[in-house]
PDB file of C-alpha atoms in Angstrom:
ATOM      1  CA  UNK A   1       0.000   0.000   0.000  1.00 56.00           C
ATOM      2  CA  UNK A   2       3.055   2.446   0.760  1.00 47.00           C
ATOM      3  CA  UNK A   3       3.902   1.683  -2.833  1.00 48.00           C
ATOM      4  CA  UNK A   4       0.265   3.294  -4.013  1.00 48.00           C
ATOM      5  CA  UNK A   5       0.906   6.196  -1.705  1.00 45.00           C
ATOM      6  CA  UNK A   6       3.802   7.043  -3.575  1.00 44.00           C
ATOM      7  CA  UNK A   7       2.949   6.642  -6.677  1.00 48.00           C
ATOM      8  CA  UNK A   8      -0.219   8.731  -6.226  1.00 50.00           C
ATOM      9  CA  UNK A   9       2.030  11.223  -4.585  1.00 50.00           C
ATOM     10  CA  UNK A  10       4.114  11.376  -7.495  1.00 47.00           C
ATOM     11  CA  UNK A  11       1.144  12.032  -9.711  1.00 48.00           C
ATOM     12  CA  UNK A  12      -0.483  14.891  -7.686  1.00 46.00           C
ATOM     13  CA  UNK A  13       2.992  16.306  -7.857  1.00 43.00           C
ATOM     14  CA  UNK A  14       3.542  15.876 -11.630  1.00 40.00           C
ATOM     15  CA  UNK A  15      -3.637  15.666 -12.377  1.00 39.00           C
ATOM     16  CA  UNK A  16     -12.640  26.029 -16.294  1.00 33.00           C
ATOM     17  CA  UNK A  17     -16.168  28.308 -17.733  1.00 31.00           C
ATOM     18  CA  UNK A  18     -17.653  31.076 -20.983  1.00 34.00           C
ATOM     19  CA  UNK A  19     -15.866  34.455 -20.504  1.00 39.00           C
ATOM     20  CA  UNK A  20     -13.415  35.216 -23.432  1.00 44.00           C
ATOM     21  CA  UNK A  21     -10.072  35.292 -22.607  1.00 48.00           C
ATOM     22  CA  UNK A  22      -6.699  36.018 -24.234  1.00 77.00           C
ATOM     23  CA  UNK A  23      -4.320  33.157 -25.084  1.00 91.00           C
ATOM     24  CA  UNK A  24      -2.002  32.794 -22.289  1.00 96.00           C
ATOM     25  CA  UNK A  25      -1.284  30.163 -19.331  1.00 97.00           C
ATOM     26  CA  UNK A  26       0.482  32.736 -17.170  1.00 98.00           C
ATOM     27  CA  UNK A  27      -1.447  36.095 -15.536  1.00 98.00           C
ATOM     28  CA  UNK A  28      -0.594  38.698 -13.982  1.00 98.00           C
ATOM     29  CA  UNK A  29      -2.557  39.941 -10.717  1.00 98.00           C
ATOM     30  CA  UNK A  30      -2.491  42.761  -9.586  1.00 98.00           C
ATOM     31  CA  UNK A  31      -4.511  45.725  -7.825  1.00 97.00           C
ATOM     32  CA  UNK A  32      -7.227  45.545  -5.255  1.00 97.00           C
ATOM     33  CA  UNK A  33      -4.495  46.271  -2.292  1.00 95.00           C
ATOM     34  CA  UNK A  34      -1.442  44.447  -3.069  1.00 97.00           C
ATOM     35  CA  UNK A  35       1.541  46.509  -2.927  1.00 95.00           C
ATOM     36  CA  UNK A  36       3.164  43.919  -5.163  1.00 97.00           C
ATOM     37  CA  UNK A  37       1.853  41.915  -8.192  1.00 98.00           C
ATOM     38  CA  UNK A  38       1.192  37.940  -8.031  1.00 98.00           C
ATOM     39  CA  UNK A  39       1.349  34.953 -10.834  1.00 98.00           C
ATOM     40  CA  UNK A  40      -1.276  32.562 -11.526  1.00 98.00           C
ATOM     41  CA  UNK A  41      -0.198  29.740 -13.915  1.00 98.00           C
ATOM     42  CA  UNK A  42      -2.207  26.990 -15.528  1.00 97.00           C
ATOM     43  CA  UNK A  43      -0.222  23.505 -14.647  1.00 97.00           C
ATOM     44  CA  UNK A  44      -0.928  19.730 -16.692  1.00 93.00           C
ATOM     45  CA  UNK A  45      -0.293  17.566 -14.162  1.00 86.00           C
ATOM     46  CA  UNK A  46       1.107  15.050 -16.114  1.00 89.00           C
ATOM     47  CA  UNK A  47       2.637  15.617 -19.895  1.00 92.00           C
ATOM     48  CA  UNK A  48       5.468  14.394 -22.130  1.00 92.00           C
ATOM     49  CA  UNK A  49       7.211  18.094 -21.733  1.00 93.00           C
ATOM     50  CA  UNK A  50       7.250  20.396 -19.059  1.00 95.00           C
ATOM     51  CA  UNK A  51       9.532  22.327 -20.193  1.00 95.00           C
ATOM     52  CA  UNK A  52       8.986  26.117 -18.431  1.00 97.00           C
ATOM     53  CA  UNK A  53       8.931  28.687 -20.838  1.00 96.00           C
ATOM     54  CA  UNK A  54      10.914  32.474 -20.390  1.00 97.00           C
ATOM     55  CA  UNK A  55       8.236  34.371 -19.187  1.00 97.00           C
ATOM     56  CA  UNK A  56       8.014  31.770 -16.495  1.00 98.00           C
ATOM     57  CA  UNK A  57      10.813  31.986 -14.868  1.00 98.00           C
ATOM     58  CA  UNK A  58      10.656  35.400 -14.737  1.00 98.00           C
ATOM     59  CA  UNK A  59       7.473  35.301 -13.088  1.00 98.00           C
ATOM     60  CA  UNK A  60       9.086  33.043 -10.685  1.00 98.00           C
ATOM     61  CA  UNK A  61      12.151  35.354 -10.206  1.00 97.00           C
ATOM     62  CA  UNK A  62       9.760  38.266  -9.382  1.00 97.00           C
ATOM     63  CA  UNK A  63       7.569  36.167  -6.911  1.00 98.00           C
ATOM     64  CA  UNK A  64       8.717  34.823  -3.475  1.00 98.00           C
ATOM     65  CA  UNK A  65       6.871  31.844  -2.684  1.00 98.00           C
ATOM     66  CA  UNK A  66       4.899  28.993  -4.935  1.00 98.00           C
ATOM     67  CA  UNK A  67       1.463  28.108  -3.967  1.00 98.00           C
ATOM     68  CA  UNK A  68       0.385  25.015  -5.557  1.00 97.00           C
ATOM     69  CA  UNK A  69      -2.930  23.444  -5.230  1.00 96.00           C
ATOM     70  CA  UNK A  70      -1.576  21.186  -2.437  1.00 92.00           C
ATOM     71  CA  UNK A  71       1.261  21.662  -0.569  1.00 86.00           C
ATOM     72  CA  UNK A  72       3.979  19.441  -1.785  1.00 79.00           C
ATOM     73  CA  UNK A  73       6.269  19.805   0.972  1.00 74.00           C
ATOM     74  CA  UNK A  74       3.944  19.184   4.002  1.00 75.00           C
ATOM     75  CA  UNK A  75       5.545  16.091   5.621  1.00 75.00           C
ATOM     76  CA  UNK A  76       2.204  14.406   6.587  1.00 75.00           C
ATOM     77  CA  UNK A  77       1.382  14.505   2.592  1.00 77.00           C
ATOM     78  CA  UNK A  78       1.502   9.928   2.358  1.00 79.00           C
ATOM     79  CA  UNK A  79      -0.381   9.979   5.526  1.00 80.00           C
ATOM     80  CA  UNK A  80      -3.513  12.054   4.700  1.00 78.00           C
ATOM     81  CA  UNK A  81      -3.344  10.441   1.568  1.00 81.00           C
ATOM     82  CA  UNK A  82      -3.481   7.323   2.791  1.00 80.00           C
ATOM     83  CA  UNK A  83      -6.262   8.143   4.630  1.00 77.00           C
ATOM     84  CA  UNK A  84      -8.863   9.794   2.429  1.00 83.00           C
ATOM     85  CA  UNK A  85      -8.263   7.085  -0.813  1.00 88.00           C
ATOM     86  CA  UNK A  86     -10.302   4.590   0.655  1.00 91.00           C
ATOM     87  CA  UNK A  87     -14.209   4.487  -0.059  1.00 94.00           C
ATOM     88  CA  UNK A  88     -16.583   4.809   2.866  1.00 92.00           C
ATOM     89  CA  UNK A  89     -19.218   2.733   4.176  1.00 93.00           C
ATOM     90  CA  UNK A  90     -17.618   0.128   3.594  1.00 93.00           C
ATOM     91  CA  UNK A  91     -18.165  -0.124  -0.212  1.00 96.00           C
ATOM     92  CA  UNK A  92     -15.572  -1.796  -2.498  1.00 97.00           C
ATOM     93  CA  UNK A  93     -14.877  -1.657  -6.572  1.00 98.00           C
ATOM     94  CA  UNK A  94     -16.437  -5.589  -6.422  1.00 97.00           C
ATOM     95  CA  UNK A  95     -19.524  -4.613  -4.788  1.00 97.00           C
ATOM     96  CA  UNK A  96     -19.889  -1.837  -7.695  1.00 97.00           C
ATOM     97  CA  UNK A  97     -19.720  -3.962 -10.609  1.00 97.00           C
ATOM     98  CA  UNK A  98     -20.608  -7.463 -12.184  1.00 97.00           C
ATOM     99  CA  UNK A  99     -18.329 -10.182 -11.709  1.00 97.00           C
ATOM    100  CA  UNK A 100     -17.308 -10.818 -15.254  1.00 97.00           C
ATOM    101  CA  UNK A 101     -16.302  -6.525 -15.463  1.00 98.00           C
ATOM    102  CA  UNK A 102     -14.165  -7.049 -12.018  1.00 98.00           C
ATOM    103  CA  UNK A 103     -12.803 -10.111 -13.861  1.00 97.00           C
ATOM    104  CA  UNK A 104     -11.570  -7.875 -16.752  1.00 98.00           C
ATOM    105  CA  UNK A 105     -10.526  -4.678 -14.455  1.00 98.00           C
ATOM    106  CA  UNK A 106      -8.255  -7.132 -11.684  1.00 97.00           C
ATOM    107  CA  UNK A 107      -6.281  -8.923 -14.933  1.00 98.00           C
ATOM    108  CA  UNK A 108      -6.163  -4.949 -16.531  1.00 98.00           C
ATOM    109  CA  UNK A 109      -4.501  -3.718 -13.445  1.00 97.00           C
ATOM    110  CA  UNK A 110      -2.740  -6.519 -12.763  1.00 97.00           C
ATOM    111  CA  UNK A 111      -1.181  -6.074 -16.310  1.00 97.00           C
ATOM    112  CA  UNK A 112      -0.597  -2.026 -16.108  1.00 96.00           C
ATOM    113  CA  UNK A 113       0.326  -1.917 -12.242  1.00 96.00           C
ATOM    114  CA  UNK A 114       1.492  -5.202 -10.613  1.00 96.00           C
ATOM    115  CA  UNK A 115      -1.550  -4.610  -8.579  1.00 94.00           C
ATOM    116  CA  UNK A 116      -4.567  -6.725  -8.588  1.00 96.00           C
ATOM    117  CA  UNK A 117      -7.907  -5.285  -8.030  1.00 96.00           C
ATOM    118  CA  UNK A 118      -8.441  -7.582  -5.169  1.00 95.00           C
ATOM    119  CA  UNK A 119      -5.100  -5.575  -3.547  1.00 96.00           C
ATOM    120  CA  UNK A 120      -7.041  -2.207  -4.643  1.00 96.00           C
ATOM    121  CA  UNK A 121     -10.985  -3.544  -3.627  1.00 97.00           C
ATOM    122  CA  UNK A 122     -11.428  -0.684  -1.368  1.00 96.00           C
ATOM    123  CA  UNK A 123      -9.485   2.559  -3.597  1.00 95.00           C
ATOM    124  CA  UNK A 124     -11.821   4.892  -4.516  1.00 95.00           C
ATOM    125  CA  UNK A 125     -12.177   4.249  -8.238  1.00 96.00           C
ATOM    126  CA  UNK A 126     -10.960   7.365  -8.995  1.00 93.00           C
ATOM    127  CA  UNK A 127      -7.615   7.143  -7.277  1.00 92.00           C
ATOM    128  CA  UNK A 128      -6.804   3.546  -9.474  1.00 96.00           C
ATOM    129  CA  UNK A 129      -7.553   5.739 -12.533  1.00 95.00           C
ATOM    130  CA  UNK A 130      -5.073   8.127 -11.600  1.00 92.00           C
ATOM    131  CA  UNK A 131      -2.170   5.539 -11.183  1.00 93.00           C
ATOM    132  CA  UNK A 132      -2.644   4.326 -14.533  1.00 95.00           C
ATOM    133  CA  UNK A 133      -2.112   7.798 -16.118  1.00 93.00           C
ATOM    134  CA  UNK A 134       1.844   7.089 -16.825  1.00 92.00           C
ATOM    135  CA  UNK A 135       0.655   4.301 -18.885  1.00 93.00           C
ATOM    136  CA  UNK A 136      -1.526   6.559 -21.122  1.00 93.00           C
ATOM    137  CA  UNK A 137       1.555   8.647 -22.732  1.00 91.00           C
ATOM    138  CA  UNK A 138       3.935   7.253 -24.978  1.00 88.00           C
ATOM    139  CA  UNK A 139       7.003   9.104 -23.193  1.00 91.00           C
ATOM    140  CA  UNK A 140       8.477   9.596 -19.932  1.00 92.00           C
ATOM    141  CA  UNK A 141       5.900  11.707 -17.914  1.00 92.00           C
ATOM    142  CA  UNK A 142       7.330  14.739 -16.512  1.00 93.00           C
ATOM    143  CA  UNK A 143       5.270  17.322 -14.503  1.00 92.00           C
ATOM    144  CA  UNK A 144       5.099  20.905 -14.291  1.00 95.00           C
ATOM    145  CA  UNK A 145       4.380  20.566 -10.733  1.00 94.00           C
ATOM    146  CA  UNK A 146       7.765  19.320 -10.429  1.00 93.00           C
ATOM    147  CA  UNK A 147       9.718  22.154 -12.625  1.00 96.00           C
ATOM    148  CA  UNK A 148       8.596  24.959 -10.282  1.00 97.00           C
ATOM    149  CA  UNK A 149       9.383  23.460  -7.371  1.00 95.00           C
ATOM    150  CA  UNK A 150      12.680  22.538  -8.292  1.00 96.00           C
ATOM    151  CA  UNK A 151      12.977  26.425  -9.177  1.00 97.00           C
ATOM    152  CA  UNK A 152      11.225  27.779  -5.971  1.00 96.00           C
ATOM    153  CA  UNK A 153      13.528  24.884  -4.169  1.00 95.00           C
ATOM    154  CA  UNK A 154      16.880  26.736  -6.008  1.00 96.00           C
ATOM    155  CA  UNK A 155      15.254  30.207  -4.988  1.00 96.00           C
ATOM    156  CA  UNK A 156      15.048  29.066  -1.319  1.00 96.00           C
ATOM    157  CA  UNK A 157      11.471  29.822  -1.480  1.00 96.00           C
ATOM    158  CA  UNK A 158       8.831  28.583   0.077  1.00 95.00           C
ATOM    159  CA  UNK A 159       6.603  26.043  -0.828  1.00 95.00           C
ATOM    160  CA  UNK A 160       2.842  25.963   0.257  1.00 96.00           C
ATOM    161  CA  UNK A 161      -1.200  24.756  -1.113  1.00 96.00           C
ATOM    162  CA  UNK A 162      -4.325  26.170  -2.197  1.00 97.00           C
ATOM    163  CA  UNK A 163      -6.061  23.344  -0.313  1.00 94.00           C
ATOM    164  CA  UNK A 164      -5.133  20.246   1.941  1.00 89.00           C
ATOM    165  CA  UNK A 165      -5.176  16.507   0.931  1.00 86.00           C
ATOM    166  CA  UNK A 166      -8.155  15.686   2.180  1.00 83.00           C
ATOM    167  CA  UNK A 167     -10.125  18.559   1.066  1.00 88.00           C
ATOM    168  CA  UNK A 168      -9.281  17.251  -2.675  1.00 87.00           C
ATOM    169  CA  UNK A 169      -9.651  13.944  -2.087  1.00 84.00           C
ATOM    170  CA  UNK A 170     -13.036  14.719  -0.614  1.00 87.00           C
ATOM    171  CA  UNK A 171     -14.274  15.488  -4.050  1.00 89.00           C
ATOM    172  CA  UNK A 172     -14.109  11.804  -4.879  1.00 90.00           C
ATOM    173  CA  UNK A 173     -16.418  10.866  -2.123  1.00 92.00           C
ATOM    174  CA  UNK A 174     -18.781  14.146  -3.914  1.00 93.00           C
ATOM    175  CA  UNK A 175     -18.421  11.849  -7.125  1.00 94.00           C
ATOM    176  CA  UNK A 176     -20.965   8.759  -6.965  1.00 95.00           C
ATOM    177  CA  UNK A 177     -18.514   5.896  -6.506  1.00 96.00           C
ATOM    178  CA  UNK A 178     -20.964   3.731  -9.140  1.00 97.00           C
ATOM    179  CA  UNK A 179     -19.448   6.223 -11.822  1.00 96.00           C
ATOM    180  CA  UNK A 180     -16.167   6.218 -10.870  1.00 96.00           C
ATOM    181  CA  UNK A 181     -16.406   2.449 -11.267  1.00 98.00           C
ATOM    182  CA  UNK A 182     -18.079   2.642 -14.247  1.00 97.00           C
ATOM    183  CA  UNK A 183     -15.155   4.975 -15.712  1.00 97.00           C
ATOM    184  CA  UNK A 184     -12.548   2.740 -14.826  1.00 98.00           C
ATOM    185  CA  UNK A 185     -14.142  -0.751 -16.216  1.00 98.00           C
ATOM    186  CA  UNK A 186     -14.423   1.300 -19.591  1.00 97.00           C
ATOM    187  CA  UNK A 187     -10.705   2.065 -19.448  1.00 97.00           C
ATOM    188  CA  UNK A 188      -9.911  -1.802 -18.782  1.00 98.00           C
ATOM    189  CA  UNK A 189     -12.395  -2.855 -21.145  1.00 97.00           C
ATOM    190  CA  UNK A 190     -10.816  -0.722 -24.447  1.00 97.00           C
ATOM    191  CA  UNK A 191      -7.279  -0.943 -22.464  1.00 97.00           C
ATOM    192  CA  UNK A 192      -7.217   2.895 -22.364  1.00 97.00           C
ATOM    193  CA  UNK A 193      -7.631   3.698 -25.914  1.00 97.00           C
ATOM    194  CA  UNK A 194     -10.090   6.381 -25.135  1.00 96.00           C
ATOM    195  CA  UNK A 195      -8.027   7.970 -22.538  1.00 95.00           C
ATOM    196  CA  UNK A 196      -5.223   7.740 -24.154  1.00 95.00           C
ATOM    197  CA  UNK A 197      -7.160   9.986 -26.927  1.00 95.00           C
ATOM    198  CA  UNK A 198      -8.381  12.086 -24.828  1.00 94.00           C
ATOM    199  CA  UNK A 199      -5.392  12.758 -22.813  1.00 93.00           C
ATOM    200  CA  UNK A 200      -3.496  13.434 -26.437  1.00 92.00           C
ATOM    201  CA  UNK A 201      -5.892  16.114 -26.930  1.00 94.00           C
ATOM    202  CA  UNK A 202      -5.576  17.669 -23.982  1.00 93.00           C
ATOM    203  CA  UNK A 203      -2.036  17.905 -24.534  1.00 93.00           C
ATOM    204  CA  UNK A 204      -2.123  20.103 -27.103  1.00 94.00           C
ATOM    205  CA  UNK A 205      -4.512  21.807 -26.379  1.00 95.00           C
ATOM    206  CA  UNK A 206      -2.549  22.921 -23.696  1.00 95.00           C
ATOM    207  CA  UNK A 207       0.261  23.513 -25.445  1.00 94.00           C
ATOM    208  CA  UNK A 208      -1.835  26.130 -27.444  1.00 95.00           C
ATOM    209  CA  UNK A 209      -2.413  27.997 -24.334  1.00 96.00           C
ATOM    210  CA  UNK A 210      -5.892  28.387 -24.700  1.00 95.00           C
ATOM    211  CA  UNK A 211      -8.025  28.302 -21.672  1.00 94.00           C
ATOM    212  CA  UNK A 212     -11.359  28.630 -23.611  1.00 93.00           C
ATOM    213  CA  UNK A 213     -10.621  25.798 -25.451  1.00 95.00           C
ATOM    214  CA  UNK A 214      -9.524  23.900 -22.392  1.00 93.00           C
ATOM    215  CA  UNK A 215     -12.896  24.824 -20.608  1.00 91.00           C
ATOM    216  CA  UNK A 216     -15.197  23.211 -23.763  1.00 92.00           C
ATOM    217  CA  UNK A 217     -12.514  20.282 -23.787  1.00 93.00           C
ATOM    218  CA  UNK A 218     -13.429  19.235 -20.517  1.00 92.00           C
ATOM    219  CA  UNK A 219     -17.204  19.812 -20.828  1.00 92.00           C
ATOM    220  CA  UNK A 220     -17.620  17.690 -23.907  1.00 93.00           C
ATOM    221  CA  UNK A 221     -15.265  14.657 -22.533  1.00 93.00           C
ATOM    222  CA  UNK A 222     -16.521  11.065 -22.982  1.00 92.00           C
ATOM    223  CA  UNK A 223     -15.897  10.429 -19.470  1.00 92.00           C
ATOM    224  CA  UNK A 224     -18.690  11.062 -17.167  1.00 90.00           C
ATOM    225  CA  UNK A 225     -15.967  11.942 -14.604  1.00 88.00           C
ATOM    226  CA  UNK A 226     -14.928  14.938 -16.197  1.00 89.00           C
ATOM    227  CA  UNK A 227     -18.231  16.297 -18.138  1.00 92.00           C
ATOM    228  CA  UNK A 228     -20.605  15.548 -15.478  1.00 93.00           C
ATOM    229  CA  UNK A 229     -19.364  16.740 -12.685  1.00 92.00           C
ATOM    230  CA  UNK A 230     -17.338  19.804 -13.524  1.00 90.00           C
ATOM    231  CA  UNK A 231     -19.437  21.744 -10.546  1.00 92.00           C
ATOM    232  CA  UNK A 232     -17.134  19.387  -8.128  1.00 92.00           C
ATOM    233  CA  UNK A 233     -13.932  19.096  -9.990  1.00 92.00           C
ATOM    234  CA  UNK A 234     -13.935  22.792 -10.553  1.00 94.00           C
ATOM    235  CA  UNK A 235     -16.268  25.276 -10.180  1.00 94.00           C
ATOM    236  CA  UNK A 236     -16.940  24.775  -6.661  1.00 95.00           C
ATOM    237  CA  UNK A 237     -12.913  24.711  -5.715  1.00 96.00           C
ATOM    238  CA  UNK A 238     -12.171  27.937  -7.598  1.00 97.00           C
ATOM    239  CA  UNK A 239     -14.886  29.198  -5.381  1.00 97.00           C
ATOM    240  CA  UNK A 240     -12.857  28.190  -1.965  1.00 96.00           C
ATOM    241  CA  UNK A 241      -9.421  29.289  -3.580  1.00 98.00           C
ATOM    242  CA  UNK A 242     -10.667  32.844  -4.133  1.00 98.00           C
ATOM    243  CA  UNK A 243     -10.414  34.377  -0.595  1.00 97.00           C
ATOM    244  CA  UNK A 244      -7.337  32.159   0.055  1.00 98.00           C
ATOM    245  CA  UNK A 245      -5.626  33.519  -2.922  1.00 98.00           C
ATOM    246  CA  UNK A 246      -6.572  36.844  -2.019  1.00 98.00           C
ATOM    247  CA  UNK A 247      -5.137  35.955   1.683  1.00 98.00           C
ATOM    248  CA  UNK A 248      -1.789  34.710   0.183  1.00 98.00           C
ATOM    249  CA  UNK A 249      -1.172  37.347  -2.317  1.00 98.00           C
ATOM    250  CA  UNK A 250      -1.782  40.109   0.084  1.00 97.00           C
ATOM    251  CA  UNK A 251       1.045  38.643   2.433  1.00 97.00           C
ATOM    252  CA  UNK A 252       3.930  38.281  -0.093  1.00 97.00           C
ATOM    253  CA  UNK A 253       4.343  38.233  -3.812  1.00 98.00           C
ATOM    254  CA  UNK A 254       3.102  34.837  -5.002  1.00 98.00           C
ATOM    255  CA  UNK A 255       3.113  32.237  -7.671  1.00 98.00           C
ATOM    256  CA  UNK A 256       0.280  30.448  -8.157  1.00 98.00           C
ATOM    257  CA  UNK A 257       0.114  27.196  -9.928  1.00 98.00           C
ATOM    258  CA  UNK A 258      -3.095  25.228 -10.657  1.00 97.00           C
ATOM    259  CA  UNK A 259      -4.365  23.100 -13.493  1.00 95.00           C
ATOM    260  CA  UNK A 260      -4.821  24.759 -16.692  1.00 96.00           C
ATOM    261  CA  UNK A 261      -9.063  23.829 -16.812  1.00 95.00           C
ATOM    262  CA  UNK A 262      -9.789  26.189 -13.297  1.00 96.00           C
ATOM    263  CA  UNK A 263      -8.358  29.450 -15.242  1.00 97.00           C
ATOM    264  CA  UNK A 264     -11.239  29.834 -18.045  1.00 96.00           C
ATOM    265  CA  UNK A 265     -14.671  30.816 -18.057  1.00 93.00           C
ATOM    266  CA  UNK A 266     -17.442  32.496 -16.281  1.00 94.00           C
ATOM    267  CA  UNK A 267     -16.496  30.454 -13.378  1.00 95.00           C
ATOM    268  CA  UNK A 268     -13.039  30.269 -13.558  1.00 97.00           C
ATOM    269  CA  UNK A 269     -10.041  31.191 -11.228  1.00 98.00           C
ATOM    270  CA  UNK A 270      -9.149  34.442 -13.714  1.00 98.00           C
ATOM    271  CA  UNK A 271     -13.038  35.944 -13.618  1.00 97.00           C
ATOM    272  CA  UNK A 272     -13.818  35.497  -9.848  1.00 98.00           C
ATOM    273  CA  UNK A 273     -10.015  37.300  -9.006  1.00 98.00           C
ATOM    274  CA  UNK A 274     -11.451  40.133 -11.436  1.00 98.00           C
ATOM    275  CA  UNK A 275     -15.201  39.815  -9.716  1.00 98.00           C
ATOM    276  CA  UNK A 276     -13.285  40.127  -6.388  1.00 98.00           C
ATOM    277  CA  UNK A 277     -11.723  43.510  -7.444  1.00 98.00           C
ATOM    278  CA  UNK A 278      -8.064  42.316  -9.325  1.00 98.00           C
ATOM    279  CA  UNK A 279      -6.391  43.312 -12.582  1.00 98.00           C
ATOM    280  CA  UNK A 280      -5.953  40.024 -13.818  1.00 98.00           C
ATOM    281  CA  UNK A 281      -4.065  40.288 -17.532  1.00 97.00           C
ATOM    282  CA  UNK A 282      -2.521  37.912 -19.696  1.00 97.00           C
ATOM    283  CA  UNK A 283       1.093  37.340 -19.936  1.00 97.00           C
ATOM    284  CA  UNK A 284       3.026  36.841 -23.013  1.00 90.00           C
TER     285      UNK A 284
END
């Protein structure tokens, strides 16, 4: 099980709504009483280059901490995750599906992970979907995450999160376990070929640097996950990062990293800091 920890630790360190906005994955903040302007970058979690461009690093350089959606350097991180990947009451992925799909999803993990689903029964779905996503690029996966805190790490700089373990986690006990399941015996069933589309896409999209597009992306994905349930994965976490951004960025100068599909939209991370009074503009 420590094994599992790690590797979903390694993956949170390495996995969005209608307002036009420019093309750009790093903003500027600024205004609204801060004496000094703050970053907020759109991350991939996972990709085949993470590569940080110029304008960056100098956002880093001008910045004096990195704020990342979790904080990567809290020492209890294995521990609470440990403790909020299990499903509650009890349930299991065998008591969620038929025996012949548990059949195909324990020799699928088996295959992809060395684990069987027996050894996983009581993972949230969710979580054994998110240890398969090295297997779903055609590279060696390298993380954003990972670049700016080796940078903020070199800069001596503080490290610190948006939200704790278990308050993310918690979202996959908001997520009907049934579809989680579902999810992850169509990934064993087609032996990731959708996802493996899908995450292609995303890609480069990203690489485009086009939040809109990012935003649409996610509402029109294939997997219920993502499309039905974007009020949980996003929406309603921009919401709760809004006053603690504001919080952070009015103590120091602050770089703030978060996946690429909370910037856009209506409801995004860029249009509630300019509904709470910031000059938010695009960086290029």
């Amino acid at each position: 099980m420590k094994k599992i920890v790690l590797l979903l630790c390694s993956l949170f360190l390495g996995v969005a709504y209608g307002q036009k906005s420019e093309n750009s994955l790093l903003w500027k903040i600024s205004g609204n009483g801060l004496k000094e302007p703050s970053y907020l970058f759109g991350t991939i979690h996972i990709t085949c280059d993470a590569t940080l461009s110029e304008k960056v690093k100098t956002a880093l350089d001008k910045t004096q901490q990195l704020c990342l959606e979790l904080d990567m350097d809290d020492p209890n991180l294995q521990v609470e995750m440990m403790n909020s990947m299990m499903m509650q009451n009890g349930l299991t992925m065998k008591s969620l599906t038929k025996p012949e799909d548990f059949k195909a999803v324990d020799a699928f993990l088996t295959t992809n992970l060395g684990f069987s689903a027996e050894m996983l029964n009581p993972v949230k779905p969710f979580m054994v979907s998110a240890m398969l996503y090295p297997k779903m690029l055609n590279c060696e996966t390298q993380s954003v995450e990972a670049e700016l805190i080796k940078i903020a790490k070199a800069q001596n700089e503080e490290v610190i999160g948006l939200e704790t373990v278990s308050e993310q986690l918690a979202v996959f006990d908001a997520i009907p376990y049934q579809e989680q399941m579902n999810e992850l015996v169509i990934t064993a069933k087609d032996n990731m070929q959708r996802d493996k589309t899908e995450l292609t896409e995303m890609m480069a999209i990203y690489k485009s640097e086009n939040v809109e597009a990012m935003v649409t992306f996610t509402e029109k994905s294939p997997n219920a996950m993502t499309s039905k349930y974007g009020d949980v994965l996003l929406k309603n976490r921009n919401q709760n990062w809004i006053s603690r951004i504001t919080t952070i960025a009015k103590n120091k100068p602050t770089f703030f990293g978060v996946g690429a599909a909370h910037l856009g939209g209506k409801e995004g991370v860029i249009a509630l800091l300019r509904k709470a009074g910031f000059t938010v503009e695009a960086v290029y």
